[in-house]
mmCIF file of C-alpha atoms in Angstrom:
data_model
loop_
_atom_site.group_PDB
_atom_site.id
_atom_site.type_symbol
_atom_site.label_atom_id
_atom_site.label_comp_id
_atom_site.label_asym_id
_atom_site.label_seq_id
_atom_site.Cartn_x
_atom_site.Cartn_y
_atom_site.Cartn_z
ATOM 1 C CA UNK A 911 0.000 0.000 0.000
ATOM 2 C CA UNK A 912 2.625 2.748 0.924
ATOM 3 C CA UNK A 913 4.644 1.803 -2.009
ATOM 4 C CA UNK A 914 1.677 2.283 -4.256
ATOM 5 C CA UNK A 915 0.843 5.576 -2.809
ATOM 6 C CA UNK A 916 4.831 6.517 -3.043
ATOM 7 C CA UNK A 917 4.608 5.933 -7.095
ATOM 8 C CA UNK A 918 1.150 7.269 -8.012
ATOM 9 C CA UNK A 919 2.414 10.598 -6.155
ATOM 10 C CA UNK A 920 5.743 9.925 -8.108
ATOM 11 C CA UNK A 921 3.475 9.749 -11.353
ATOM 12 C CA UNK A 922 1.450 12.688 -10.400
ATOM 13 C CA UNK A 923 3.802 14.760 -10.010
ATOM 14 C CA UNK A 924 5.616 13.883 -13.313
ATOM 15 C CA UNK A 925 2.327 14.278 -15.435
ATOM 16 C CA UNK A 926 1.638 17.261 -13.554
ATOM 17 C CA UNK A 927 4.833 19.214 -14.590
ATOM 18 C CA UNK A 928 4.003 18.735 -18.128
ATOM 19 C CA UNK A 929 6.372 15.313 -18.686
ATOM 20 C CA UNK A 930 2.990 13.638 -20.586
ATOM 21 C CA UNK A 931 1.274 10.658 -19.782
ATOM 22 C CA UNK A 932 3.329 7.985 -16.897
ATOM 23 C CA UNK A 933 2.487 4.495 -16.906
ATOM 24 C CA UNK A 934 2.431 2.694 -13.876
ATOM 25 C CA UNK A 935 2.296 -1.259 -14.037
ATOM 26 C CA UNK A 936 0.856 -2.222 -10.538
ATOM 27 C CA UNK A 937 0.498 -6.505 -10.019
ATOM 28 C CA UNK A 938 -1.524 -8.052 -8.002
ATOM 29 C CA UNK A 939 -3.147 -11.560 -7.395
ATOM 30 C CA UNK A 940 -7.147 -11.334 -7.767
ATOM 31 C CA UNK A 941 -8.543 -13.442 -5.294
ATOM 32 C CA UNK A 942 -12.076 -13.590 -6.922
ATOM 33 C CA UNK A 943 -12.460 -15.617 -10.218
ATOM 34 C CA UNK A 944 -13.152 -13.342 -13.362
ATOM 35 C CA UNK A 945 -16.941 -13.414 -13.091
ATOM 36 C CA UNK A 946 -19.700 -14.775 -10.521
ATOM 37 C CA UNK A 947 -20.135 -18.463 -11.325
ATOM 38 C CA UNK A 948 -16.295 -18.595 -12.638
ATOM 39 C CA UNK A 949 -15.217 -22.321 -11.649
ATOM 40 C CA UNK A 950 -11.637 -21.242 -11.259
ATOM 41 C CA UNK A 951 -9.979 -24.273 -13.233
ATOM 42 C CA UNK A 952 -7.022 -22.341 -13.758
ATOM 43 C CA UNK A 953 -5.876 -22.784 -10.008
ATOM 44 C CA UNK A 954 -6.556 -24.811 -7.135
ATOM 45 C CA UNK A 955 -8.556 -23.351 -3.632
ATOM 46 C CA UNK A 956 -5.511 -24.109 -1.666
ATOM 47 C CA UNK A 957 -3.329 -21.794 -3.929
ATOM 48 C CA UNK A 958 -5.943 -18.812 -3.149
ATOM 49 C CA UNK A 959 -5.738 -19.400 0.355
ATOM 50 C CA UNK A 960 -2.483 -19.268 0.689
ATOM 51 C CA UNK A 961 -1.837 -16.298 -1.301
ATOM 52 C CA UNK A 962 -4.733 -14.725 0.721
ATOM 53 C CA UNK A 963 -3.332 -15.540 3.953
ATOM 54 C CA UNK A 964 0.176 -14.635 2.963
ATOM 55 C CA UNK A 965 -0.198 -12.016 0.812
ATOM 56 C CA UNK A 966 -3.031 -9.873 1.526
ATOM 57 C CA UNK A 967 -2.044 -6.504 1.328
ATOM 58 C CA UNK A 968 -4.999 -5.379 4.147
ATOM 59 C CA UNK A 969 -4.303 -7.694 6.243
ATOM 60 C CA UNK A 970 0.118 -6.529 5.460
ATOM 61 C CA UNK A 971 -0.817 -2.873 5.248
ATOM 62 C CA UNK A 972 -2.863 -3.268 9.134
ATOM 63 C CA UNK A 973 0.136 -5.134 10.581
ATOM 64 C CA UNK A 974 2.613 -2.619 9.386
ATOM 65 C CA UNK A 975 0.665 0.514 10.681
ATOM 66 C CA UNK A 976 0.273 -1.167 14.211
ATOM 67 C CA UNK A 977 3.199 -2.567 14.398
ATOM 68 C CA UNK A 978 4.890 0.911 13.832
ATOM 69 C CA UNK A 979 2.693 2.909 15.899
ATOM 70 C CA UNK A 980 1.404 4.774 13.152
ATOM 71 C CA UNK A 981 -2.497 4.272 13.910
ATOM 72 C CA UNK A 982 -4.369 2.680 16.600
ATOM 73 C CA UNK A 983 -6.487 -0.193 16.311
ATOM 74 C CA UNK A 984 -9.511 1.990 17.309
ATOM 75 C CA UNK A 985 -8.686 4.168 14.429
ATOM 76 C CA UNK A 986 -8.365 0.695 11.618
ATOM 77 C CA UNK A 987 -11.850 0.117 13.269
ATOM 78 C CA UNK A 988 -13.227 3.513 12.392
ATOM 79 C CA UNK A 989 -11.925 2.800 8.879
ATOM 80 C CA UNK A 990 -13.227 -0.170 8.818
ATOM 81 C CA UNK A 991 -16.960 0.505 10.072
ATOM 82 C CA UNK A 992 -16.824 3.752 7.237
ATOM 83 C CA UNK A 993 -16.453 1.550 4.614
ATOM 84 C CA UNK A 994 -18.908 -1.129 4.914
ATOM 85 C CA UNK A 995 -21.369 1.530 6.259
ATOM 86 C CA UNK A 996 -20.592 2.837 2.465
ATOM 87 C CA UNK A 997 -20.726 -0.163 0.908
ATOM 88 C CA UNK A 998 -23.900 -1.123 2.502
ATOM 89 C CA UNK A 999 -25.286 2.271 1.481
ATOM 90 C CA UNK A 1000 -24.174 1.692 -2.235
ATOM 91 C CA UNK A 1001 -25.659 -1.780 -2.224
ATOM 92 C CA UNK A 1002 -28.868 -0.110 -1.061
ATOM 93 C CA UNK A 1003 -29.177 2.682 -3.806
ATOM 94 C CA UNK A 1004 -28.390 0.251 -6.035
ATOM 95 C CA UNK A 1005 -31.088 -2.032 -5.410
ATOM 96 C CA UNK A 1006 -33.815 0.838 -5.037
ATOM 97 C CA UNK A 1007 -32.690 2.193 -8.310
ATOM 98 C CA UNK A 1008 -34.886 2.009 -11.487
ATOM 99 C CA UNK A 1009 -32.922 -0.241 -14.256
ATOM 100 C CA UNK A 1010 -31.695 2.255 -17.124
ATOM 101 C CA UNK A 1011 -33.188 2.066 -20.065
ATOM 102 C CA UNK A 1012 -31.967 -0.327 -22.709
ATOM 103 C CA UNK A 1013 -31.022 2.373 -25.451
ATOM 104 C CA UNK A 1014 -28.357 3.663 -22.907
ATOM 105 C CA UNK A 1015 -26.469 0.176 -22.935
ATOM 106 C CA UNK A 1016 -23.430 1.880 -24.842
ATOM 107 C CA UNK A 1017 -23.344 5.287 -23.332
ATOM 108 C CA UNK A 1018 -20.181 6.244 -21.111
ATOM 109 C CA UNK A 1019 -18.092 3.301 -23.144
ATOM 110 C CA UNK A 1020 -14.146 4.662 -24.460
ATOM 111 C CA UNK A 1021 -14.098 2.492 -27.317
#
């Protein structure tokens, strides 16, 4: 996490004093399969798991802030609650939404 935020300011502030465009390659492991329903053939459960419990940048970025005393875990909790009380609310005005109307299928789309 603080390495990404270290090279998007990096980027920012190159594209920012007129340099052009910056690309940024950022990997990561997607712990989800590439749609709802995906079976996942391409890897075993076990192989998720462990990436998830090893690798999980949350779970890294938490550790590293408490272990260095730079936030409280009263303050990761307050972060925490925020963001599912935003999600939640999302999910909600989603679901009470009207569907849009078929003819805007393509509208918003870059290519």
């Amino acid at each position: 996490v603080f390495d990404v935020y270290e090279k998007f300011k990096e980027a920012l502030g190159y594209v920012k004093a007129g340099n052009g465009p910056f690309f940024l390659e950022a990997k990561t492991y997607r712990i989800k399969g590439h749609f709802v329903g995906d079976p996942e053939m391409y890897r075993t459960k076990e192989e998720v798991n462990k990436i998830y419990k090893e690798n999980n940048p949350i779970t890294r970025f938490e550790s590293k802030v408490l272990n260095n005393n730079l936030m409280t875990e009263g303050e990761l909790e307050e972060i925490r609650s925020k963001v599912e009380s935003e999600i939640k609310e999302a999910a909600e005005f989603a679901h009470n939404s009207e569907f849009p109307d078929p003819s805007e299928i393509f509208d918003d789309l870059y290519v």
